[in-house]
């Protein structure tokens, strides 16, 4: 990978950027031979088998894990990698974790092949974001698959573990000023040797956690996933031969690269950028910071840089691994949607030129544990904006694959801890907002609560599943309206709001809640930005009394009590039996001028009750008559007037460059 | 060789006798293709809270540092692009395709 000169991207003082040719100890023999010929039917059988093996790896983790975030929401990733750690198949899970597995595996090949050695039956565990994870909680396991004495390939996964230690429950350390205030950071170490888990290493990892049992179960689910994938690959090799299977792997990667190349041919050369603002490097900090991603396309290659990003600060950083993963996620969605998760060929044509020491590519010892809910969605959003503007400039029909930005707070994250209804300590990550919203594209609206597009397999937990796992009662969960937020010629899908009270406990602490001071989204090429993500809390409410009387409150404004001002990153908020709180995941970004929106589309939203008459006029310049129908002639006049008003209120020729 | 790049329904980059030019669908010749077309737009800068319902927050001091910029064709008033930015920050030069 190409990076700035004269800096050491070693995974120790700086993130790890692997060289094109890895420095591997000669004691390790790699299986590289491939069959010269593979007939097309055998090729397809093996290719699909490999893909299904990876999917089975994922479903094994999902079935055996016990944390809702993994079991239900699928906030993890698994991959098959070549012998040199190129990601071959990714699962339909959290996309930005895909390349982190490649980085970790390559680092192991360079730094562990001499000592302690890489052998059959090993499993390496790493939580080190400077090596390859997006934050410490996304702990990676990677395991070599040997055929005879040769290293044939790798199987890997990355799972979000509920608590891996550090100063706060859940391990998202918002107050951290450096990595030593974060949860521990383990560079790759041998969790298993010769097919057996090492008790000392397992204890070293689990001993840090407040939730030893939960994390231990999830860890063994991840180990089982590796074991299933490894066993299936060995069976495939037994049947078809190592050289044939390897030939299919290499040719599939080459085909992926060619398919990506064909997309690049449809895009003019040029440069595209996106800038997303964030706030609060630690709780109480009134600062505003910039995440910026720039893409330069020159012929058959994309060059990615993050120039313009703020210097690293507080706890709002991600490492090189995060930058790479967050950028490849929207590239995969918009330009490799037809590759079934074969991403390795794509990354061959994407070169990173990162500016180190920034919030989007920090140096050691920058704090990164909070990246999972703050930086990662933010950098994905930033990269999405840049990629979308580039793809919008592509020849048809590719330009229609551009997709506007999901929110920088796309998780709608609410993380909380305390004693559950069974009297046990727990840490909960609400991802009810996995319902998501698909943003707008050139040529089509997004999808209402259509999920989070960079976690294709993500599912929102059912209310009942949350209520079983946590001491809460959901009062309602409902879609937002399609008003100004995410409006455009094509509008974003709408997000959703959920409201809760406690049930079965009298105290929880909200560790993380996302109440944005200002909107962090950006509209695409004339569209409105998505809305502001908010989290509201009222204390001393009469919600319990209303429930006892048979009424389920349908809004925070429908209960009495005092609203507590919550800042974007506050100190933990106490929830008690009088509390009621809501999270709102906003609509995401729209595309194009709202005044160009098709009247029929406006009429559908009006008829469906998704758009008010007031917003139809204010946002879209659409005049609605008493029968609830858009008046075509009056709308044309109104829109002409809106355009004149725009120019009357605007300034021309004021340079901000 | 491309004769034009469609950027959105209103904005395109076109090859002309005067070189690559950003052009509006209304026919207005906006800017040289090697520049940031936003500089040639009519710009309305407003508080983010004014975008619509739900954008306002009680963190008014933080929100006051930010603004919403709309870039219009100075001839027909079409909204070509938008950005949320810190007040005083330069316009982001974000779209620079080459013919
Ligand atoms: Zn115009």
XYZ file of C-alpha atoms and ligand atoms in Angstrom:
757
model
C 0.000 0.000 0.000
C 1.295 3.436 -0.879
C 1.734 5.872 2.010
C 3.593 9.090 2.770
C 7.353 8.738 2.734
C 9.726 8.589 5.702
C 7.194 7.500 8.271
C 7.052 4.140 9.907
C 3.653 2.547 9.452
C 4.579 -0.345 11.690
C 1.498 -0.892 13.854
C 3.447 0.302 16.868
C 4.151 4.038 16.716
C 1.680 4.483 13.892
C -1.016 2.403 12.252
C 0.110 -0.603 10.258
C 0.201 -0.126 6.487
C 1.496 -3.362 4.996
C 4.062 -3.271 2.204
C 3.125 -4.820 -1.145
C 5.498 -7.709 -0.442
C 5.409 -8.929 3.151
C 8.551 -9.695 5.123
C 7.744 -13.233 6.288
C 10.173 -15.504 8.137
C 11.488 -18.167 5.730
C 10.644 -20.908 8.243
C 7.000 -20.468 7.229
C 6.131 -22.076 3.898
C 3.225 -20.619 1.974
C 1.077 -22.640 -0.400
C 1.071 -20.593 -3.597
C 0.915 -23.148 -6.414
C -2.262 -23.013 -8.460
C -3.717 -25.272 -11.109
C -3.223 -23.974 -14.632
C -6.717 -25.010 -15.714
C -9.996 -25.153 -13.831
C -13.110 -26.040 -15.794
C -15.916 -23.483 -15.447
C -18.258 -25.777 -13.534
C -15.637 -26.757 -10.969
C -14.694 -23.084 -10.691
C -18.248 -22.063 -9.836
C -18.726 -24.971 -7.428
C -15.577 -24.055 -5.502
C -16.201 -20.317 -5.598
C -19.720 -20.740 -4.238
C -18.538 -23.273 -1.677
C -15.989 -20.792 -0.342
C -18.615 -18.096 -0.146
C -20.992 -20.445 1.675
C -18.234 -21.513 4.052
C -17.779 -17.886 5.012
C -21.526 -17.442 5.468
C -21.578 -20.552 7.664
C -18.718 -19.043 9.667
C -20.948 -16.003 10.242
C -24.083 -17.934 11.092
C -22.105 -20.062 13.564
C -21.006 -16.934 15.425
C -24.522 -15.573 15.320
C -26.097 -18.768 16.636
C -23.622 -19.412 19.432
C -23.001 -15.886 20.744
C -25.155 -14.556 23.540
C -24.753 -10.784 23.190
C -27.708 -9.270 21.343
C -25.342 -7.034 19.369
C -23.811 -10.128 17.772
C -26.630 -12.646 18.029
C -29.385 -10.396 16.682
C -27.879 -7.255 15.208
C -24.893 -8.947 13.476
C -22.364 -6.308 14.378
C -19.392 -8.486 13.424
C -17.526 -9.670 10.355
C -15.849 -12.816 9.142
C -13.594 -13.475 6.195
C -11.544 -15.945 4.228
C -8.137 -14.538 3.357
C -5.390 -15.732 1.051
C -2.118 -17.073 2.423
C -0.726 -13.516 2.464
C -3.763 -12.025 4.186
C -5.625 -10.531 1.233
C -9.309 -10.511 2.104
C -11.081 -12.780 -0.271
C -14.659 -13.249 0.937
C -16.379 -10.900 3.332
C -19.680 -11.664 4.986
C -22.764 -9.434 4.657
C -22.030 -7.996 8.065
C -20.220 -4.888 9.300
C -18.288 -3.953 6.164
C -15.641 -1.723 7.676
C -14.336 -4.608 9.763
C -13.436 -6.549 6.631
C -10.150 -4.939 5.874
C -9.171 -4.746 9.535
C -8.936 -8.545 9.389
C -6.580 -8.302 6.433
C -4.324 -5.808 8.193
C -4.155 -7.868 11.382
C -3.344 -11.034 9.440
C -0.617 -9.352 7.411
C 0.902 -7.887 10.579
C 0.971 -11.362 12.108
C 2.705 -12.761 9.026
C 5.393 -10.073 9.296
C 5.759 -9.938 13.065
C 4.860 -13.386 14.401
C 6.214 -15.766 11.765
C 9.651 -15.885 13.399
C 8.490 -15.797 17.014
C 6.378 -17.404 18.337
C 5.845 -18.880 14.861
C 2.675 -19.550 12.885
C 1.530 -23.153 12.995
C -1.398 -25.415 12.239
C -4.134 -25.032 14.847
C -3.078 -21.571 16.008
C -5.550 -18.786 16.670
C -4.230 -15.274 17.162
C -6.234 -12.736 19.161
C -5.702 -9.002 18.701
C -7.416 -5.964 20.162
C -4.768 -3.528 18.919
C -6.249 -0.790 16.707
C -2.757 0.272 15.648
C -2.289 -3.203 14.205
C -5.716 -3.612 12.700
C -8.914 -3.369 14.744
C -11.288 -0.434 14.496
C -11.324 -0.097 18.277
C -10.260 -2.432 21.068
C -13.729 -3.911 21.595
C -13.780 -5.189 17.992
C -11.419 -7.963 18.889
C -10.063 -9.942 15.983
C -9.352 -13.663 15.835
C -7.397 -14.993 12.905
C -6.319 -18.547 12.258
C -4.026 -20.070 9.623
C -5.349 -22.995 7.618
C -2.533 -25.405 6.761
C -2.518 -28.049 4.071
C 0.293 -30.395 4.943
C 3.211 -28.235 6.016
C 2.135 -25.241 3.932
C 0.021 -22.279 4.976
C -2.911 -22.397 2.564
C -5.128 -19.508 3.714
C -6.577 -17.780 6.786
C -9.991 -17.590 8.397
C -10.740 -14.562 10.566
C -13.455 -12.805 12.440
C -13.976 -9.625 14.371
C -16.698 -9.430 16.984
C -17.732 -6.560 19.203
C -17.260 -7.762 22.800
C -19.529 -6.091 25.361
C -16.808 -5.103 27.807
C -13.088 -5.693 27.518
C -12.036 -3.615 30.490
C -10.839 -0.071 30.984
C -12.290 2.656 33.154
C -15.960 2.515 32.097
C -18.575 -0.221 31.584
C -18.750 -1.052 27.891
C -15.150 0.126 27.387
C -16.095 3.222 25.340
C -13.854 5.667 27.202
C -15.087 9.125 26.250
C -12.795 10.801 28.786
C -9.605 9.211 27.445
C -6.819 11.568 26.452
C -4.546 8.712 25.392
C -4.430 4.950 24.965
C -3.464 4.393 28.615
C -6.874 5.678 29.688
C -8.479 3.260 27.236
C -9.161 -0.463 27.721
C -6.066 -2.616 27.258
C -4.618 -3.030 23.833
C -3.310 -6.538 23.048
C -1.180 -6.906 19.936
C -1.665 -10.300 18.251
C -1.038 -13.159 20.682
C -1.669 -16.882 20.485
C -5.023 -17.614 22.040
C -4.883 -21.177 20.747
C -2.012 -23.461 19.845
C -2.193 -26.823 18.122
C -5.974 -26.608 18.109
C -6.231 -26.028 21.874
C -7.157 -22.789 23.616
C -4.379 -21.617 25.943
C -5.925 -21.068 29.385
C -3.329 -18.418 30.263
C -4.088 -16.302 27.212
C -7.825 -16.733 27.531
C -7.608 -15.582 31.149
C -5.409 -12.641 30.209
C -8.157 -11.431 27.871
C -11.204 -12.292 29.986
C -9.694 -11.086 33.277
C -9.968 -7.496 32.004
C -13.719 -7.707 31.470
C -16.554 -6.756 33.788
C -18.559 -9.404 31.925
C -16.251 -12.393 31.957
C -18.989 -14.949 31.350
C -20.704 -13.093 28.517
C -17.469 -12.208 26.785
C -16.189 -15.751 27.308
C -19.275 -17.227 25.636
C -18.996 -14.804 22.722
C -15.277 -15.580 22.399
C -16.026 -19.286 22.125
C -18.720 -18.543 19.531
C -16.037 -16.746 17.521
C -13.643 -19.678 17.968
C -16.357 -22.058 16.817
C -16.858 -19.958 13.684
C -13.171 -20.315 12.852
C -13.274 -24.014 13.533
C -16.267 -24.587 11.225
C -14.734 -22.519 8.416
C -11.354 -24.207 8.733
C -12.892 -27.697 8.688
C -14.985 -26.945 5.607
C -12.034 -25.495 3.699
C -9.952 -28.594 4.458
C -12.787 -30.783 3.143
C -12.914 -28.699 -0.027
C -9.164 -29.099 -0.519
C -9.414 -32.833 0.137
C -11.979 -33.126 -2.614
C -10.559 -30.814 -5.281
C -6.881 -30.447 -4.380
C -5.055 -27.466 -2.918
C -3.856 -26.172 -6.264
C -7.354 -26.129 -7.762
C -8.922 -24.391 -4.769
C -6.083 -21.882 -4.731
C -6.522 -21.222 -8.444
C -10.182 -20.422 -7.845
C -9.301 -18.068 -4.998
C -6.734 -16.169 -7.061
C -8.914 -15.969 -10.156
C -11.892 -14.808 -8.151
C -9.796 -12.000 -6.748
C -8.563 -11.134 -10.234
C -12.136 -11.153 -11.528
C -13.148 -8.860 -8.669
C -10.382 -6.466 -9.608
C -11.468 -6.510 -13.257
C -15.108 -5.883 -12.342
C -14.050 -2.949 -10.179
C -11.846 -1.707 -12.998
C -14.811 -1.728 -15.379
C -16.645 0.559 -12.953
C -13.666 2.892 -12.709
C -13.634 3.151 -16.506
C -17.108 4.718 -16.288
C -15.883 7.484 -13.978
C -13.981 10.546 -15.204
C -10.662 11.352 -13.597
C -10.810 14.045 -10.943
C -10.962 14.736 -7.250
C -13.905 14.589 -4.840
C -14.085 15.462 -1.154
C -16.360 15.379 1.825
C -16.145 17.175 5.142
C -18.068 16.203 8.251
C -17.927 18.183 11.470
C -17.934 16.634 14.899
C -17.754 17.967 18.424
C -16.525 17.279 21.957
C -13.129 15.558 21.954
C -13.994 14.671 25.557
C -17.190 15.418 27.518
C -17.442 19.140 28.202
C -15.125 20.198 25.382
C -16.867 22.898 23.308
C -14.534 22.317 20.346
C -15.594 21.492 16.793
C -13.458 19.137 14.687
C -13.252 18.101 11.065
C -13.253 14.693 9.406
C -12.304 14.985 5.750
C -11.805 12.369 3.055
C -10.610 13.136 -0.468
C -10.574 10.787 -3.428
C -8.402 11.368 -6.457
C -9.116 9.169 -9.436
C -6.316 8.783 -11.935
C -6.953 6.192 -14.611
C -7.317 2.767 -13.053
C -6.516 3.785 -9.483
C -8.193 5.624 -6.635
C -5.950 7.541 -4.228
C -7.477 8.256 -0.838
C -6.291 10.898 1.592
C -7.663 12.566 4.689
C -6.081 15.987 4.287
C -8.161 18.618 6.047
C -8.904 16.399 9.055
C -8.245 17.936 12.477
C -5.131 16.984 14.478
C -5.775 14.004 16.766
C -7.345 14.977 20.071
C -9.005 13.448 23.124
C -11.035 10.324 22.461
C -12.293 11.135 18.936
C -9.650 9.313 16.931
C -9.386 6.276 14.727
C -6.297 4.559 13.446
C -5.190 3.785 9.908
C -7.159 0.525 10.093
C -10.321 2.480 10.789
C -9.644 4.891 7.933
C -9.082 2.080 5.455
C -12.097 0.066 6.599
C -14.375 3.098 6.675
C -13.381 4.121 3.152
C -13.605 0.662 1.618
C -17.131 0.189 3.019
C -18.876 2.765 0.784
C -16.588 1.884 -2.134
C -17.735 -1.723 -1.805
C -21.399 -0.707 -1.680
C -21.285 1.703 -4.620
C -18.674 0.109 -6.881
C -18.449 -3.563 -5.881
C -22.110 -4.322 -5.193
C -21.992 -7.186 -7.684
C -19.013 -9.027 -6.232
C -20.748 -10.977 -3.482
C -18.286 -9.839 -0.847
C -15.096 -10.472 -2.827
C -13.342 -7.302 -1.768
C -9.672 -8.183 -2.131
C -9.564 -7.256 -5.802
C -11.058 -3.868 -5.014
C -8.389 -2.909 -2.515
C -5.670 -3.540 -5.126
C -6.919 -0.480 -7.003
C -7.268 1.740 -3.937
C -4.129 3.423 -2.589
C -4.068 5.282 0.687
C -2.012 8.422 1.247
C -3.033 9.211 4.825
C -2.027 12.271 6.796
C -0.994 10.816 10.175
C -1.566 12.485 13.531
C -5.167 13.343 12.650
C -8.490 12.342 14.140
C -9.101 10.190 11.065
C -5.661 8.522 11.180
C -4.110 8.956 14.595
C -0.672 8.000 15.870
C 0.063 6.061 19.027
C -0.819 6.785 21.816
C -4.056 8.383 20.622
C -7.171 7.108 22.409
C -9.474 5.121 20.113
C -11.852 2.999 22.207
C -14.828 5.284 21.497
C -14.260 5.029 17.736
C -16.798 2.230 17.393
C -19.746 4.517 17.959
C -18.230 7.875 17.078
C -15.366 7.886 14.578
C -16.179 4.813 12.569
C -19.687 5.866 11.503
C -18.360 9.411 11.085
C -15.533 8.372 8.762
C -17.828 5.989 6.880
C -20.183 8.963 6.439
C -17.340 11.194 5.290
C -16.041 8.626 2.834
C -19.595 7.969 1.634
C -19.983 11.645 0.747
C -16.768 11.691 -1.282
C -17.465 8.371 -3.010
C -21.066 9.388 -3.766
C -20.025 12.657 -5.426
C -17.511 10.729 -7.520
C -19.975 8.020 -8.508
C -22.638 10.654 -9.318
C -20.218 11.902 -11.995
C -20.027 8.436 -13.565
C -21.654 7.516 -16.858
C -25.164 6.104 -16.607
C -26.241 3.676 -15.314
C -23.421 3.577 -12.775
C -24.198 7.085 -11.466
C -27.489 5.757 -10.086
C -25.457 3.573 -7.718
C -24.311 6.667 -5.824
C -25.869 6.728 -2.390
C -26.003 9.708 -0.071
C -24.662 9.780 3.446
C -25.975 7.817 6.398
C -25.663 9.690 9.652
C -22.361 10.206 11.409
C -24.278 8.803 14.387
C -25.727 6.001 12.333
C -25.888 3.608 15.260
C -28.187 5.957 17.133
C -26.107 4.527 19.914
C -27.351 4.232 23.444
C -25.098 2.251 25.756
C -26.150 1.612 29.312
C -25.240 -0.522 32.292
C -26.404 -1.610 35.711
C -28.154 -4.561 37.310
C -30.684 -6.292 35.070
C -34.033 -7.764 36.015
C -32.231 -10.986 37.023
C -29.949 -9.147 39.459
C -26.865 -9.476 37.249
C -24.547 -6.733 36.074
C -24.855 -6.105 32.343
C -23.843 -3.673 29.641
C -26.441 -3.050 26.920
C -25.918 -1.596 23.456
C -29.186 -0.558 21.959
C -29.212 -1.066 18.253
C -32.957 -0.865 17.871
C -31.961 1.843 15.441
C -30.504 -0.828 13.195
C -33.850 -0.199 11.539
C -31.843 2.589 9.913
C -32.760 4.549 6.813
C -31.401 4.114 3.323
C -30.360 7.541 2.014
C -31.333 8.936 -1.376
C -29.597 8.159 -4.661
C -29.566 9.913 -8.032
C -32.743 8.587 -9.613
C -34.494 7.100 -6.610
C -35.673 7.708 -3.077
C -34.051 5.904 -0.191
C -35.864 3.244 1.808
C -37.828 4.039 4.959
C -36.236 2.257 7.941
C -34.334 0.282 5.310
C -31.417 -0.569 7.557
C -27.855 0.643 7.640
C -26.441 0.187 4.150
C -22.911 -0.508 5.281
C -24.057 -3.421 7.435
C -26.147 -5.216 4.815
C -27.089 -8.155 7.048
C -27.933 -6.063 10.084
C -31.276 -6.631 11.719
C -33.051 -4.570 14.311
C -33.818 -6.484 17.477
C -37.470 -7.016 18.232
C -38.776 -4.968 21.119
C -39.494 -8.229 22.958
C -35.902 -9.402 22.539
C -34.651 -6.164 24.092
C -37.148 -6.443 26.933
C -36.035 -10.008 27.589
C -32.358 -9.035 27.675
C -32.583 -5.718 29.509
C -34.692 -4.230 32.327
C -36.566 -1.854 30.037
C -40.020 -1.480 28.564
C -40.427 -0.009 25.087
C -43.331 2.445 24.970
C -43.290 2.874 21.220
C -41.150 2.564 18.157
C -42.248 4.514 15.104
C -41.029 5.992 11.856
C -40.178 9.674 11.504
C -42.027 11.828 9.037
C -40.495 12.737 5.686
C -40.205 16.490 6.243
C -37.166 18.715 5.809
C -34.679 16.138 7.108
C -33.235 14.305 4.149
C -35.427 16.104 1.618
C -34.410 16.413 -1.999
C -35.383 15.720 -5.558
C -35.037 12.202 -4.215
C -35.530 11.933 -0.497
C -33.849 9.786 2.118
C -35.705 6.957 3.716
C -37.012 7.942 7.127
C -35.428 6.901 10.400
C -37.257 6.042 13.588
C -37.783 6.936 17.211
C -38.024 4.656 20.221
C -39.081 5.452 23.789
C -38.407 3.592 27.006
C -38.988 3.383 30.737
C -37.268 1.108 33.269
C -38.852 -2.234 34.084
C -37.557 -4.676 36.676
C -34.846 -2.443 38.102
C -34.752 0.931 39.786
C -31.475 2.254 38.435
C -29.424 2.205 35.230
C -26.640 4.436 33.973
C -26.725 5.734 30.415
C -23.054 5.636 29.458
C -23.361 6.834 25.858
C -26.175 8.811 24.325
C -26.078 10.824 21.169
C -27.733 14.165 21.387
C -26.127 16.140 18.600
C -25.632 19.861 19.121
C -25.848 20.360 15.385
C -26.555 18.240 12.337
C -23.489 16.309 11.194
C -24.879 14.953 7.966
C -24.366 16.425 4.476
C -26.878 16.395 1.634
C -25.808 15.068 -1.756
C -25.558 17.488 -4.699
C -28.410 19.793 -3.742
C -30.251 17.610 -1.251
C -30.928 18.466 2.367
C -28.663 16.949 4.992
C -30.160 14.259 7.186
C -31.643 15.339 10.477
C -30.054 15.853 13.864
C -29.781 12.679 15.963
C -31.256 13.274 19.368
C -31.661 11.551 22.711
C -34.041 13.109 25.230
C -34.607 12.325 28.872
C -37.313 13.407 31.284
C -37.201 12.774 35.029
C -40.021 12.752 37.576
C -42.493 11.801 34.856
C -45.983 10.389 35.286
C -45.283 7.667 32.707
C -45.769 4.897 35.296
C -49.074 6.378 36.446
C -50.257 6.666 32.836
C -49.312 3.036 32.194
C -51.126 1.941 35.365
C -54.197 3.782 34.083
C -53.972 1.923 30.789
C -52.393 4.652 28.624
C -49.098 4.138 26.823
C -47.448 7.562 26.409
C -46.750 8.242 22.737
C -44.238 11.058 23.055
C -41.960 12.666 25.583
C -44.206 15.714 25.434
C -47.153 13.591 26.595
C -45.693 12.996 30.065
C -45.184 15.484 32.854
C -41.774 16.011 34.424
C -38.530 17.845 33.799
C -36.431 17.432 30.681
C -32.747 17.012 31.502
C -30.508 18.843 29.027
C -28.263 16.155 27.560
C -25.155 17.225 25.734
C -23.635 15.331 22.866
C -21.195 13.611 25.161
C -22.235 14.071 28.724
C -21.345 12.266 31.892
C -23.390 9.114 32.591
C -27.075 9.961 33.022
C -28.982 8.233 35.808
C -32.214 6.480 34.835
C -34.699 5.831 37.636
C -38.294 4.545 37.831
C -39.621 8.037 37.031
C -37.481 8.413 33.897
C -38.701 8.270 30.324
C -36.286 8.657 27.424
C -36.273 8.563 23.648
C -33.669 8.049 20.958
C -34.240 9.345 17.478
C -32.260 8.133 14.540
C -32.880 10.842 11.971
C -33.628 10.538 8.284
C -30.374 10.457 6.344
C -29.271 12.565 3.366
C -31.338 13.602 0.371
C -30.218 14.089 -3.221
C -30.850 17.018 -5.569
C -32.906 20.193 -5.342
C -36.144 19.616 -3.370
C -37.915 22.033 -5.731
C -37.300 19.510 -8.520
C -39.094 16.696 -6.690
C -41.723 14.958 -8.743
C -45.236 15.994 -7.745
C -46.496 12.397 -7.864
C -43.863 11.412 -5.276
C -44.954 14.288 -3.040
C -48.560 13.203 -3.433
C -47.730 9.652 -2.348
C -46.032 10.891 0.839
C -48.983 13.181 1.555
C -51.467 10.356 1.029
C -49.410 8.000 3.182
C -49.317 10.572 5.971
C -45.543 10.805 5.799
C -45.456 14.447 4.698
C -47.483 17.298 6.150
C -49.166 19.919 3.990
C -47.004 22.509 5.732
C -43.744 20.715 4.860
C -44.934 20.043 1.314
C -45.117 23.800 0.862
C -42.088 24.836 2.902
C -39.681 22.113 1.784
C -40.908 21.251 -1.700
C -42.805 24.355 -2.800
C -45.834 22.125 -3.378
C -49.240 23.771 -2.907
C -51.819 21.327 -1.545
C -55.520 22.030 -2.037
C -58.301 21.348 0.462
C -58.851 17.884 -0.978
C -55.266 17.025 -0.084
C -54.113 17.065 -3.715
C -51.028 18.880 -4.981
C -52.157 21.705 -7.280
C -49.855 21.429 -10.299
C -50.248 24.984 -11.621
C -50.013 26.719 -8.263
C -47.016 24.561 -7.408
C -45.234 25.695 -10.560
C -45.888 29.325 -9.610
C -44.843 28.708 -6.024
C -41.605 27.028 -7.076
C -40.762 29.886 -9.447
C -41.298 32.282 -6.562
C -39.115 30.159 -4.262
C -36.289 30.300 -6.783
C -36.590 34.086 -6.988
C -36.621 34.326 -3.197
C -33.495 32.193 -3.010
C -31.610 34.594 -5.253
C -32.947 37.620 -3.417
C -31.611 36.212 -0.146
C -28.289 35.016 -1.569
C -24.934 36.642 -2.049
C -22.959 36.229 -5.249
C -19.230 36.351 -5.627
C -18.228 36.262 -1.979
C -15.156 34.088 -1.909
C -14.523 31.819 1.022
C -11.647 30.010 -0.676
C -13.310 11.141 -24.724
C -16.178 12.589 -22.679
C -18.056 15.609 -24.003
C -19.681 16.192 -20.636
C -19.976 14.972 -17.075
C -23.478 15.055 -15.586
C -23.090 16.029 -11.932
C -26.780 16.311 -11.128
C -29.993 17.240 -12.925
C -28.974 20.904 -12.975
C -25.192 20.944 -13.063
C -22.810 19.514 -15.619
C -19.260 19.944 -16.793
C -19.150 20.442 -20.566
C -16.484 20.629 -23.202
C -16.750 23.982 -25.001
C -14.595 26.087 -27.300
C -13.480 27.893 -24.154
C -12.419 24.618 -22.496
C -14.240 22.673 -19.793
C -17.018 24.757 -18.216
C -19.485 24.171 -15.389
C -22.905 24.833 -16.900
C -26.410 24.954 -15.423
C -29.311 23.187 -17.119
C -30.867 26.637 -17.689
C -27.934 27.397 -20.005
C -26.084 29.644 -17.591
C -22.316 29.362 -17.977
C -21.208 29.086 -14.373
C -17.456 28.712 -14.113
C -14.223 27.374 -15.500
C -14.015 23.597 -15.110
C -10.763 23.823 -13.189
C -12.252 25.968 -10.415
C -14.614 25.411 -7.495
C -18.000 26.124 -9.072
C -19.368 27.081 -5.645
C -17.446 30.356 -5.919
C -19.591 31.315 -8.907
C -22.880 30.464 -7.213
C -25.379 32.632 -5.402
C -24.984 31.520 -1.802
C -27.472 31.627 1.041
C -25.982 30.979 4.470
C -28.421 30.338 7.309
C -28.459 28.806 10.804
C -28.728 25.009 10.702
C -31.824 25.254 12.887
C -33.599 26.980 9.973
C -33.314 23.954 7.679
C -36.490 22.673 9.233
C -38.129 20.896 12.098
C -35.814 18.817 14.292
C -32.587 20.586 13.327
C -32.682 22.979 16.280
C -31.023 21.910 19.533
C -30.814 23.380 23.000
C -26.998 23.505 22.614
C -27.428 26.926 21.033
C -23.836 28.081 21.495
C -22.467 25.046 19.691
C -25.090 25.266 16.975
C -24.342 28.972 16.487
C -20.846 28.059 15.294
C -22.318 26.156 12.363
C -24.274 27.167 9.278
C -26.133 25.695 6.321
C -24.984 26.857 2.890
C -27.062 26.560 -0.245
C -25.371 27.135 -3.589
C -27.747 28.346 -6.296
C -27.390 28.987 -9.987
C -27.286 32.805 -10.018
C -29.483 32.836 -13.098
C -32.328 30.363 -12.455
C -32.078 29.763 -8.692
C -31.666 25.981 -8.932
C -29.987 24.576 -5.819
C -26.859 22.937 -7.174
C -25.363 21.760 -3.913
C -25.403 22.342 -0.153
C -23.046 22.033 2.783
C -23.198 22.190 6.544
C -20.059 24.071 7.621
C -18.449 25.906 10.470
C -19.133 29.635 10.047
C -16.120 31.189 8.311
C -14.670 27.933 6.979
C -13.914 27.992 3.244
C -16.339 26.408 0.853
C -15.308 22.798 0.468
C -13.940 22.206 -3.030
C -15.561 18.843 -3.332
C -16.408 18.195 -6.964
C -13.598 18.433 -9.489
C -14.151 15.987 -12.341
C -11.966 16.398 -15.417
C -13.057 15.935 -19.008
Zn -29.436 27.858 -13.851
